[in-house]
Coordinates of C-alpha atoms and ligand atoms in Angstrom, one line a residue:
M1 CA 146.1 -67.5 -61.4
T2 CA 149.1 -68.2 -63.3
S3 CA 151.5 -71.0 -63.3
V4 CA 155.0 -70.7 -62.8
W5 CA 155.6 -71.7 -66.4
L6 CA 153.1 -69.3 -68.1
D7 CA 154.8 -66.3 -66.1
R8 CA 156.8 -65.3 -68.8
R9 CA 157.5 -62.7 -71.7
R10 CA 156.0 -64.4 -74.9
T11 CA 158.0 -65.1 -77.6
L12 CA 156.3 -67.1 -80.0
T13 CA 156.0 -66.0 -83.7
V14 CA 152.5 -66.5 -85.0
D15 CA 151.1 -66.7 -88.4
P16 CA 148.0 -65.1 -89.8
F17 CA 145.0 -67.2 -90.4
T18 CA 144.2 -67.3 -94.1
P19 CA 140.4 -68.6 -95.0
D20 CA 140.4 -71.3 -97.6
E21 CA 144.3 -72.4 -97.5
D22 CA 144.7 -75.8 -98.1
F23 CA 146.9 -78.3 -95.8
D24 CA 147.8 -82.0 -95.5
T25 CA 146.8 -82.1 -92.0
V26 CA 145.3 -79.4 -89.7
V27 CA 146.1 -79.8 -85.7
A28 CA 143.6 -78.4 -83.5
G29 CA 145.2 -77.2 -80.1
A30 CA 148.9 -76.1 -79.4
G31 CA 149.4 -78.1 -76.0
I32 CA 152.1 -80.7 -75.9
T33 CA 150.0 -83.3 -77.9
G34 CA 149.1 -80.9 -80.8
L35 CA 152.8 -79.7 -81.1
A36 CA 154.6 -82.9 -80.9
T37 CA 152.3 -84.2 -83.4
A38 CA 152.5 -81.0 -85.9
V39 CA 156.7 -81.4 -85.6
L40 CA 156.5 -85.1 -86.4
L41 CA 154.3 -84.6 -89.3
A42 CA 155.8 -81.7 -90.6
R43 CA 159.6 -83.2 -90.4
S44 CA 157.9 -85.9 -92.5
G45 CA 157.4 -83.0 -95.3
Q46 CA 153.6 -82.5 -94.7
R47 CA 152.4 -79.0 -95.1
V48 CA 150.8 -78.6 -91.5
A49 CA 148.9 -75.8 -89.6
V50 CA 148.3 -75.8 -85.9
I51 CA 145.4 -73.5 -85.1
E52 CA 144.7 -72.7 -81.6
A53 CA 141.7 -71.3 -79.6
R54 CA 143.8 -68.9 -77.0
T55 CA 147.6 -69.2 -77.0
A56 CA 150.3 -72.1 -77.0
G57 CA 150.3 -73.9 -73.5
A58 CA 146.8 -72.1 -72.4
G59 CA 145.1 -75.3 -71.6
T60 CA 146.4 -78.2 -69.3
T61 CA 150.3 -78.4 -70.6
G62 CA 150.9 -74.4 -69.2
N63 CA 149.2 -75.7 -66.1
T64 CA 150.9 -78.9 -65.2
T65 CA 153.9 -80.3 -63.1
A66 CA 155.6 -81.6 -66.1
K67 CA 157.4 -84.8 -64.5
L68 CA 158.4 -86.9 -67.0
T69 CA 158.3 -90.7 -65.3
L70 CA 157.2 -94.1 -65.8
L71 CA 156.7 -94.7 -62.1
Q72 CA 153.3 -92.6 -62.2
G73 CA 151.6 -92.9 -58.8
T74 CA 149.7 -96.2 -58.8
V75 CA 148.3 -96.2 -62.6
L76 CA 150.3 -99.3 -63.1
S77 CA 148.2 -101.5 -61.2
S78 CA 145.2 -99.9 -61.5
L79 CA 145.4 -100.4 -64.9
R80 CA 146.8 -104.4 -64.3
R81 CA 143.2 -104.6 -62.1
Q82 CA 141.3 -104.1 -65.7
Y83 CA 143.7 -105.8 -68.4
S84 CA 146.2 -108.4 -69.1
Q85 CA 149.9 -108.2 -68.2
K86 CA 150.4 -107.7 -71.8
T87 CA 148.3 -104.5 -72.1
V88 CA 149.8 -103.1 -69.0
N89 CA 153.1 -103.8 -71.0
A90 CA 152.2 -102.0 -74.1
Y91 CA 151.3 -99.1 -71.9
V92 CA 154.4 -98.8 -70.2
Q93 CA 156.1 -99.2 -73.5
A94 CA 154.3 -96.3 -75.0
N95 CA 155.5 -94.0 -72.4
R96 CA 158.9 -95.3 -72.6
E97 CA 158.9 -94.3 -76.2
G98 CA 157.2 -91.1 -75.1
Q99 CA 159.8 -90.2 -72.5
A100 CA 162.8 -91.4 -74.9
W101 CA 161.6 -89.3 -77.7
L102 CA 160.9 -86.1 -75.5
L103 CA 164.2 -86.4 -73.6
G104 CA 165.8 -86.6 -77.0
F105 CA 164.0 -83.8 -78.7
M106 CA 165.2 -81.7 -75.3
T107 CA 169.0 -82.6 -75.7
D108 CA 168.9 -81.8 -79.4
N109 CA 166.9 -78.6 -78.8
A110 CA 169.1 -77.8 -75.9
V111 CA 165.6 -77.3 -73.5
P112 CA 166.7 -77.6 -70.0
F113 CA 165.7 -80.8 -67.7
Q114 CA 166.9 -82.2 -64.7
K115 CA 167.2 -86.1 -64.0
R116 CA 165.7 -86.8 -61.2
D117 CA 164.3 -90.2 -59.1
A118 CA 160.7 -90.7 -59.2
Y119 CA 159.0 -92.0 -56.0
T120 CA 155.3 -93.4 -55.0
F121 CA 155.2 -92.8 -51.0
A122 CA 152.4 -93.7 -48.8
M123 CA 151.3 -92.3 -45.6
T124 CA 148.4 -94.8 -44.2
D125 CA 148.4 -98.5 -44.3
G126 CA 145.9 -98.4 -47.1
G127 CA 148.6 -96.4 -49.2
A128 CA 151.2 -99.0 -48.4
D129 CA 149.2 -101.9 -49.8
Q130 CA 148.7 -99.9 -53.1
V131 CA 152.2 -98.8 -53.2
K132 CA 153.0 -102.7 -52.9
S133 CA 150.9 -103.8 -55.6
E134 CA 152.3 -101.1 -58.0
L135 CA 155.8 -102.4 -57.0
S136 CA 154.9 -105.9 -58.2
V137 CA 153.0 -104.8 -61.2
A138 CA 155.9 -102.1 -62.2
K139 CA 158.4 -105.1 -61.7
A140 CA 156.4 -107.4 -64.1
A141 CA 156.4 -105.1 -66.8
G142 CA 160.2 -104.7 -66.6
L143 CA 160.8 -101.3 -64.5
D144 CA 163.7 -101.1 -62.2
V145 CA 161.5 -100.1 -59.2
T146 CA 162.8 -100.8 -55.7
E147 CA 161.5 -100.2 -52.4
T148 CA 162.9 -97.8 -50.1
A149 CA 163.0 -97.3 -46.4
G150 CA 163.2 -93.7 -46.3
T151 CA 162.5 -90.3 -48.3
E152 CA 164.3 -87.0 -48.4
L153 CA 160.8 -85.6 -47.2
P154 CA 160.5 -83.6 -44.2
F155 CA 157.6 -85.7 -42.8
S156 CA 157.1 -89.4 -42.0
T157 CA 155.9 -91.9 -44.7
R158 CA 155.0 -95.6 -44.1
T159 CA 156.6 -97.0 -47.4
A160 CA 157.7 -95.5 -50.8
I161 CA 158.9 -96.8 -54.0
R162 CA 161.7 -95.5 -56.3
L163 CA 162.4 -95.3 -60.0
G164 CA 165.9 -93.8 -60.9
D165 CA 167.0 -91.7 -63.9
Q166 CA 163.5 -90.1 -64.8
A167 CA 163.3 -86.2 -65.6
Q168 CA 161.4 -82.8 -64.9
F169 CA 161.3 -79.7 -66.9
N170 CA 159.6 -76.3 -67.6
P171 CA 156.8 -77.2 -70.3
M172 CA 156.8 -73.9 -71.6
D173 CA 160.2 -74.4 -72.7
V174 CA 159.3 -77.6 -74.5
L175 CA 156.2 -75.9 -76.2
E176 CA 158.4 -73.1 -77.5
A177 CA 161.1 -75.4 -78.9
L178 CA 158.4 -77.3 -80.5
L179 CA 156.7 -74.4 -81.9
S180 CA 160.2 -73.4 -83.2
D181 CA 161.0 -76.6 -84.7
F182 CA 157.7 -77.0 -86.2
R183 CA 157.8 -73.4 -88.0
A184 CA 161.6 -74.1 -89.0
H185 CA 159.7 -77.2 -91.1
G186 CA 157.3 -74.7 -92.9
G187 CA 154.6 -75.2 -90.5
V188 CA 152.1 -72.8 -90.0
F189 CA 150.8 -71.7 -86.4
V190 CA 147.9 -69.4 -85.7
D191 CA 146.5 -68.8 -82.5
G192 CA 143.4 -66.8 -81.2
V193 CA 141.2 -68.9 -83.8
R194 CA 138.8 -71.4 -82.4
V195 CA 137.7 -74.8 -84.3
K196 CA 134.5 -75.0 -84.6
N197 CA 133.3 -78.1 -86.6
V198 CA 134.9 -80.4 -89.0
S199 CA 133.1 -82.1 -92.1
T200 CA 134.7 -84.9 -93.8
E201 CA 132.5 -84.9 -96.9
N202 CA 135.0 -84.7 -99.8
R203 CA 138.5 -84.3 -97.9
A204 CA 138.2 -82.3 -94.4
T205 CA 136.7 -79.2 -94.1
V206 CA 137.6 -77.5 -90.8
F207 CA 135.2 -74.4 -89.3
T208 CA 136.6 -71.9 -87.2
S209 CA 136.0 -68.8 -85.6
S210 CA 137.9 -67.0 -88.5
G211 CA 136.5 -69.1 -91.4
H212 CA 137.2 -72.3 -92.9
V213 CA 140.3 -74.2 -94.3
R214 CA 140.8 -77.8 -95.9
A215 CA 143.1 -80.5 -95.4
D216 CA 143.4 -84.1 -95.9
R217 CA 143.2 -84.8 -92.0
V218 CA 142.5 -83.2 -89.0
V219 CA 144.0 -84.0 -85.4
L220 CA 142.0 -82.8 -82.2
A221 CA 144.4 -82.3 -79.7
T222 CA 142.1 -80.0 -77.8
G223 CA 142.4 -82.1 -74.4
I224 CA 139.0 -83.5 -74.5
P225 CA 137.6 -83.5 -78.3
I226 CA 135.5 -81.1 -79.3
L227 CA 133.8 -83.1 -81.6
D228 CA 131.0 -85.4 -80.4
R229 CA 131.5 -88.3 -82.7
G230 CA 132.6 -91.2 -80.7
L231 CA 130.8 -90.0 -77.4
Y232 CA 134.1 -89.5 -75.7
F233 CA 132.9 -86.8 -73.5
A234 CA 130.6 -89.5 -71.9
K235 CA 133.9 -92.0 -71.5
L236 CA 136.0 -89.2 -69.6
K237 CA 136.0 -87.9 -66.2
A238 CA 137.2 -84.3 -66.2
S239 CA 139.0 -83.4 -62.9
Q240 CA 140.5 -80.2 -61.8
S241 CA 143.8 -80.1 -59.7
Y242 CA 146.0 -77.3 -58.0
A243 CA 149.6 -76.3 -57.8
A244 CA 151.6 -74.2 -56.2
A245 CA 155.3 -72.6 -56.6
L246 CA 156.8 -71.6 -53.4
R247 CA 160.2 -69.8 -52.1
V248 CA 161.6 -71.8 -49.3
P249 CA 164.0 -70.4 -46.6
E250 CA 166.8 -72.8 -47.3
P251 CA 166.4 -73.7 -51.0
T252 CA 169.9 -76.1 -50.8
Q253 CA 168.2 -78.4 -48.4
L254 CA 165.3 -78.8 -50.3
F255 CA 164.7 -82.6 -51.6
K256 CA 166.0 -83.7 -55.0
G257 CA 163.6 -86.3 -55.9
M258 CA 159.9 -86.0 -57.8
Y259 CA 156.9 -87.2 -55.5
L260 CA 153.6 -88.3 -55.5
S261 CA 151.5 -89.6 -52.7
A262 CA 149.3 -93.3 -53.4
E263 CA 146.5 -91.7 -51.5
S264 CA 144.1 -88.8 -51.8
P265 CA 143.7 -86.2 -51.5
G266 CA 146.9 -86.5 -53.9
R267 CA 150.1 -84.8 -52.8
S268 CA 152.8 -83.9 -55.9
L269 CA 156.2 -82.6 -54.8
R270 CA 158.9 -81.5 -57.1
T271 CA 161.7 -78.6 -57.1
Y272 CA 162.1 -76.1 -60.1
P273 CA 165.2 -74.5 -60.8
A274 CA 164.2 -70.8 -61.6
A275 CA 166.4 -68.1 -63.1
N276 CA 167.6 -67.1 -59.6
E277 CA 166.5 -69.6 -57.3
E278 CA 165.3 -73.2 -56.5
L279 CA 161.5 -73.1 -55.8
L280 CA 159.5 -75.7 -54.2
V281 CA 156.6 -77.1 -56.7
V282 CA 153.5 -78.9 -54.9
G283 CA 150.4 -80.0 -56.6
G284 CA 147.2 -82.0 -55.8
N285 CA 143.6 -82.1 -54.0
G286 CA 142.1 -82.6 -57.4
H287 CA 138.2 -83.0 -57.6
Q288 CA 135.7 -83.5 -60.6
V289 CA 135.3 -80.3 -62.4
G290 CA 132.3 -77.9 -61.3
K291 CA 131.2 -80.3 -58.6
E292 CA 133.2 -79.0 -55.7
P293 CA 131.4 -76.0 -53.6
S294 CA 134.4 -74.0 -53.2
P295 CA 137.8 -74.9 -55.3
K296 CA 139.3 -71.9 -53.8
R297 CA 138.9 -74.0 -50.2
R298 CA 140.9 -77.0 -52.0
L299 CA 143.8 -74.7 -53.0
D300 CA 144.1 -73.4 -49.6
E301 CA 144.2 -76.6 -47.9
L302 CA 147.1 -77.4 -50.6
L303 CA 148.7 -74.1 -49.5
D304 CA 148.3 -75.0 -45.9
W305 CA 149.8 -78.2 -46.1
A306 CA 152.8 -77.0 -48.1
V307 CA 153.7 -74.0 -45.5
H308 CA 152.9 -76.6 -42.5
H309 CA 155.6 -79.2 -44.0
F310 CA 158.1 -76.1 -45.3
P311 CA 157.7 -73.7 -42.6
G312 CA 158.8 -70.1 -43.5
S313 CA 157.7 -70.7 -47.2
E314 CA 156.2 -68.0 -49.3
V315 CA 154.0 -68.7 -52.2
T316 CA 154.9 -67.2 -55.5
H317 CA 152.6 -68.8 -58.0
T318 CA 149.4 -70.7 -57.8
W319 CA 147.2 -72.6 -60.4
S320 CA 145.3 -75.0 -61.4
G321 CA 144.4 -77.2 -64.5
E322 CA 142.2 -79.7 -65.7
D323 CA 142.9 -83.3 -67.1
Y324 CA 140.8 -85.9 -68.0
R325 CA 140.5 -89.8 -66.8
A326 CA 139.3 -92.5 -68.9
V327 CA 136.5 -94.6 -67.6
N328 CA 138.4 -97.7 -68.7
L329 CA 141.8 -96.1 -67.2
M330 CA 143.7 -96.3 -70.9
P331 CA 144.3 -93.0 -72.9
F332 CA 142.2 -92.8 -76.2
F333 CA 144.6 -91.8 -79.6
G334 CA 143.9 -92.8 -83.1
K335 CA 141.3 -92.6 -85.7
M336 CA 137.8 -91.2 -84.2
P337 CA 135.0 -93.4 -85.0
R338 CA 132.6 -91.8 -87.7
G339 CA 135.2 -89.8 -88.7
A340 CA 136.0 -91.2 -92.6
G341 CA 139.3 -91.9 -91.6
R342 CA 140.3 -88.3 -91.8
I343 CA 140.0 -87.3 -87.9
F344 CA 142.3 -88.4 -85.2
F345 CA 142.3 -87.5 -81.4
A346 CA 143.9 -88.0 -78.1
T347 CA 143.0 -87.7 -74.6
G348 CA 142.7 -89.5 -71.5
Y349 CA 146.2 -89.5 -69.9
N350 CA 144.7 -89.3 -66.4
K351 CA 147.5 -86.8 -65.5
W352 CA 150.7 -88.2 -67.1
G353 CA 150.1 -86.4 -70.2
M354 CA 153.8 -85.6 -70.5
T355 CA 154.7 -89.1 -71.7
N356 CA 151.5 -90.3 -73.1
S357 CA 150.9 -87.5 -75.3
I358 CA 154.4 -88.1 -77.0
A359 CA 153.1 -91.9 -77.5
A360 CA 150.1 -90.5 -78.7
S361 CA 151.6 -88.2 -81.0
L362 CA 154.1 -91.0 -82.3
A363 CA 150.9 -93.4 -82.6
I364 CA 148.8 -90.7 -84.7
S365 CA 151.7 -89.5 -87.0
S366 CA 152.5 -93.5 -87.7
D367 CA 149.4 -94.1 -88.7
I368 CA 149.1 -91.2 -90.7
L369 CA 152.5 -91.7 -92.5
N370 CA 151.5 -95.3 -92.7
G371 CA 153.8 -96.6 -90.3
Q372 CA 153.2 -99.3 -87.4
L373 CA 153.8 -99.6 -83.6
P374 CA 153.1 -103.0 -81.9
W375 CA 152.1 -101.2 -78.5
A376 CA 149.4 -99.2 -80.4
D377 CA 148.3 -102.1 -81.9
T378 CA 147.9 -103.9 -78.5
I379 CA 146.7 -101.2 -76.8
H380 CA 144.0 -100.4 -79.5
K381 CA 143.0 -104.1 -79.5
R382 CA 142.5 -104.4 -75.9
V383 CA 139.2 -105.7 -74.4
T384 CA 136.9 -103.3 -72.2
S385 CA 137.1 -104.9 -68.7
P386 CA 133.7 -105.5 -67.2
A387 CA 135.0 -103.0 -64.6
G388 CA 135.5 -100.6 -67.5
A389 CA 132.3 -100.8 -68.5
A390 CA 130.6 -100.9 -65.1
A391 CA 132.6 -97.3 -64.3
A392 CA 131.2 -95.8 -67.8
V393 CA 127.3 -96.7 -66.9
A394 CA 128.3 -95.3 -63.2
L395 CA 129.7 -91.9 -64.8
N396 CA 126.7 -91.7 -67.1
A397 CA 124.3 -92.1 -64.3
D398 CA 126.1 -89.7 -62.0
V399 CA 126.2 -87.1 -64.9
A400 CA 122.0 -87.8 -65.4
K401 CA 121.7 -87.5 -61.5
T402 CA 123.9 -84.1 -61.7
L403 CA 121.8 -82.8 -64.2
S404 CA 118.4 -82.8 -63.1
E405 CA 120.1 -82.1 -59.3
S406 CA 121.6 -79.3 -60.7
W407 CA 118.2 -78.2 -62.7
A408 CA 116.1 -78.5 -59.5
K409 CA 118.6 -76.4 -57.6
A410 CA 118.4 -73.6 -60.7
E411 CA 114.4 -73.9 -60.2
L412 CA 115.0 -72.7 -56.5
A413 CA 117.4 -70.0 -57.3
K414 CA 116.4 -66.2 -56.1
P415 CA 114.7 -64.1 -59.0
D416 CA 117.2 -61.8 -60.0
P417 CA 116.5 -58.0 -59.0
G418 CA 119.7 -56.8 -60.5
T419 CA 122.2 -58.6 -58.3
V420 CA 125.7 -57.7 -57.9
P421 CA 127.6 -60.2 -56.2
A422 CA 130.6 -59.1 -54.0
E423 CA 134.2 -59.0 -55.5
G424 CA 135.3 -62.2 -56.8
E425 CA 132.2 -64.1 -56.3
G426 CA 129.5 -65.8 -58.8
T427 CA 125.9 -66.8 -58.0
V428 CA 123.3 -68.2 -60.4
V429 CA 119.8 -66.4 -60.1
R430 CA 116.4 -66.5 -62.2
K431 CA 115.1 -64.3 -64.8
G432 CA 111.7 -65.9 -65.0
R433 CA 112.6 -69.4 -65.5
K434 CA 115.8 -68.7 -67.2
P435 CA 119.1 -69.2 -65.1
I436 CA 121.3 -66.4 -65.2
A437 CA 125.1 -66.5 -64.1
V438 CA 126.1 -63.2 -62.6
S439 CA 129.5 -62.5 -61.4
T440 CA 132.1 -59.6 -60.5
V441 CA 135.3 -59.8 -61.3
D442 CA 138.1 -57.0 -61.0
G443 CA 135.2 -54.7 -60.3
V444 CA 133.0 -55.7 -63.6
T445 CA 129.5 -57.5 -63.1
C446 CA 129.0 -60.1 -65.8
R447 CA 125.6 -61.4 -66.6
V448 CA 125.5 -64.6 -68.9
S449 CA 123.7 -67.5 -69.8
A450 CA 124.0 -70.4 -66.8
V451 CA 123.4 -73.1 -69.2
C452 CA 126.5 -74.8 -70.7
T453 CA 126.7 -74.6 -74.6
H454 CA 127.7 -78.3 -74.9
L455 CA 124.5 -80.4 -73.7
G456 CA 122.8 -77.9 -71.4
G457 CA 124.4 -78.5 -68.0
L458 CA 123.9 -76.0 -65.3
L459 CA 127.4 -74.1 -64.5
S460 CA 128.8 -73.7 -61.1
W461 CA 131.2 -71.1 -59.9
N462 CA 134.8 -71.9 -59.4
D463 CA 135.8 -69.0 -56.8
A464 CA 139.7 -70.1 -57.2
E465 CA 139.8 -69.4 -61.2
K466 CA 136.9 -66.9 -61.2
S467 CA 135.3 -69.2 -64.2
W468 CA 131.9 -71.2 -64.7
D469 CA 132.3 -74.6 -65.0
C470 CA 130.4 -77.3 -66.1
P471 CA 129.8 -80.6 -63.6
L472 CA 128.7 -82.8 -66.8
H473 CA 131.7 -82.8 -68.9
G474 CA 134.1 -80.1 -67.7
S475 CA 133.8 -77.1 -70.0
R476 CA 134.5 -73.8 -68.4
Y477 CA 133.8 -70.3 -69.3
S478 CA 135.2 -67.1 -68.3
P479 CA 133.0 -64.4 -66.2
A480 CA 131.9 -62.9 -69.6
G481 CA 131.0 -66.3 -71.0
E482 CA 134.1 -67.0 -73.1
V483 CA 135.0 -70.7 -73.5
L484 CA 138.3 -71.8 -71.8
Q485 CA 138.1 -75.7 -71.8
G486 CA 135.9 -78.1 -74.0
P487 CA 134.6 -80.0 -75.3
T488 CA 132.2 -77.2 -76.1
T489 CA 133.2 -74.7 -78.9
K490 CA 130.5 -72.4 -78.2
D491 CA 130.4 -69.1 -75.8
L492 CA 127.7 -68.5 -73.6
P493 CA 125.1 -65.9 -74.3
L494 CA 125.2 -62.3 -72.7
M495 CA 122.1 -62.0 -70.8
D496 CA 122.2 -58.1 -70.3
Ligands
LIG501 C1 147.7 -79.8 -62.4 C2 148.3 -80.8 -63.1 C3 149.6 -81.5 -62.7 C4 150.3 -82.7 -63.9 N1 151.2 -82.8 -63.7 C5 151.7 -83.9 -64.5 C6 153.2 -84.3 -64.4 O1 153.7 -84.2 -63.6 N2 153.4 -85.5 -65.5 C7 152.7 -85.6 -66.3 O2 153.3 -86.7 -67.4 N3 151.3 -85.1 -66.7 C8 150.8 -84.2 -65.4 N4 149.8 -83.8 -65.9 C9 148.9 -84.1 -67.0 C10 149.3 -83.3 -68.4 O3 149.7 -81.9 -68.1 C11 148.4 -83.0 -69.3 O4 147.9 -84.6 -69.6 C12 149.0 -82.6 -70.8 O5 149.3 -81.7 -70.3 C13 147.7 -82.7 -71.7 O6 148.1 -82.0 -72.9 P1 147.1 -81.4 -74.0 O7 148.3 -81.1 -75.2 O8 146.6 -83.0 -74.5 O9 146.0 -80.5 -73.9 P2 146.4 -79.1 -73.6 O10 147.8 -78.6 -73.1 O11 144.8 -78.7 -72.7 O12 146.0 -78.5 -74.7 C14 144.9 -78.4 -75.5 C15 145.2 -77.6 -76.5 O13 144.1 -77.2 -77.4 C16 143.3 -75.9 -77.4 N5 142.0 -76.0 -77.6 C17 140.9 -76.5 -77.0 N6 139.8 -76.3 -77.8 C18 139.9 -75.9 -79.0 C19 139.6 -75.6 -80.4 N7 138.1 -76.0 -80.7 N8 140.3 -75.2 -81.3 C20 141.4 -74.7 -81.0 N9 142.0 -75.2 -80.0 C21 141.5 -75.4 -79.0 C22 143.5 -75.3 -75.7 O14 143.5 -73.9 -75.7 C23 144.7 -76.0 -75.4 O15 145.7 -74.8 -75.9 C24 149.0 -82.9 -64.9 C25 148.0 -82.1 -65.0 C26 147.5 -81.1 -64.1 C27 146.2 -80.3 -64.5
LIG502 S1 130.4 -80.1 -70.8 FE1 129.0 -81.1 -71.7 S2 127.2 -80.3 -71.1 FE2 128.6 -78.9 -70.2

């Protein structure tokens, strides 16, 4: 599957990786967090390298729906249930500054974007209550949100709230503009090189798949952090959600706003002015990574829903992306514990990374350059609520249960007599006591270890993305065992 954003000719210039080079800062990961941080540091005169394991945008940023909005479904009321209004206000301020910076960047660099109103809508009584709470918390945080009687959507809604003057864009336009700004300020951009580890004895040494480099500081902008210091993998829930672009029979009659349902399964809608036509973009139907028996069924449900409400529409692209929600709902950013003050990280945007990533980049670069941001201090000093602590305990109990259940299932897996799954399918079999992940994709059958190289989770087959996914902390691998998404940094061993 390829997103409508990544379906383009690659125009990025990359630099060679030179082992033993020395930098002020090395940034791992070329999604929106990594590239925005790199631009801010390079503009200040630092010598910066971005090291990307795959290609720019290959992670979540190239697989998003790219709404740049302060009305974020029902996020503010969920935060308010755990934190003081002051902390919620700091979150809004962080997002406001992230949004303003990105709008300014797009304007200065002639990156197209569309101003749009954002809506949260409800289709049920329960959803209507959630929307009401969101309205009241958003107003208390100073957002000019209003209740609206109806929407432009082709189905009925119980209620909706609206925030005017938000924006949407193509995330790959933004990444390309960030990269060209970064390189214009002397930045070095390397792709196809994976950061494996960082040591912090006597400055920082960054160990990669192609050798090591040194730096004063390292920023982990890898989605979920790839280092286990701080145990952030145990404080984040990894979820996979789906999106599609559709060609509709009457594009001129498409709605204008950006919409998100309050209820699950989530339903997200926006439009995209592609080169020659206005496309409909829908998203939603997320689930915890590696825990859905058939991700393809989730995608199909979303497509059926879209075609039902927009009859005659034709799917042009389908894709999915992985994002992380902190158990206490607040994004994490700043210095990593036990990183000797040299390792920074950002994660846990809860599907609102377009604004939160820039806020995190502003906070990290300000920290590195000795600046101060009051909202960042407030967020750092927040007290974890009892609900947040309980959610962390529940998440880790669930991880332990998943681990033991999946290993019990592996014990029952069939012995491998040379299994060859049907095209597009994968299964776990046993060779002695060893679980083996066997799949057939594009006519090629691969056998790899079915044990996640992070902390030993048993992998499950993703029939939508054709990948092996870990239900514990969300690592994902290609059929041939190459890492697609962290926290792991090690490929799966081949079993042939
Ligand atoms: C379907 C979907 C829809 C969404 N819609 C919205 C929306 O409308 N609005 C919004 O605000 N947010 C949205 N989000 C969330 C948003 O897209 C993400 O939060 C954001 O893109 C995360 O950016 P990032 O830079 O932190 O991570 P990523 O984009 O994942 O970047 C991380 C990069 O690090 C690289 N990497 C990983 N490990 C290593 C390593 N060891 N060494 C080197 N590089 C490495 C990866 O290859 C990747 O390129 C959505 C998310 C999904 C899944
Ligand atoms: S991602 Fe942690 S065990 Fe697989």
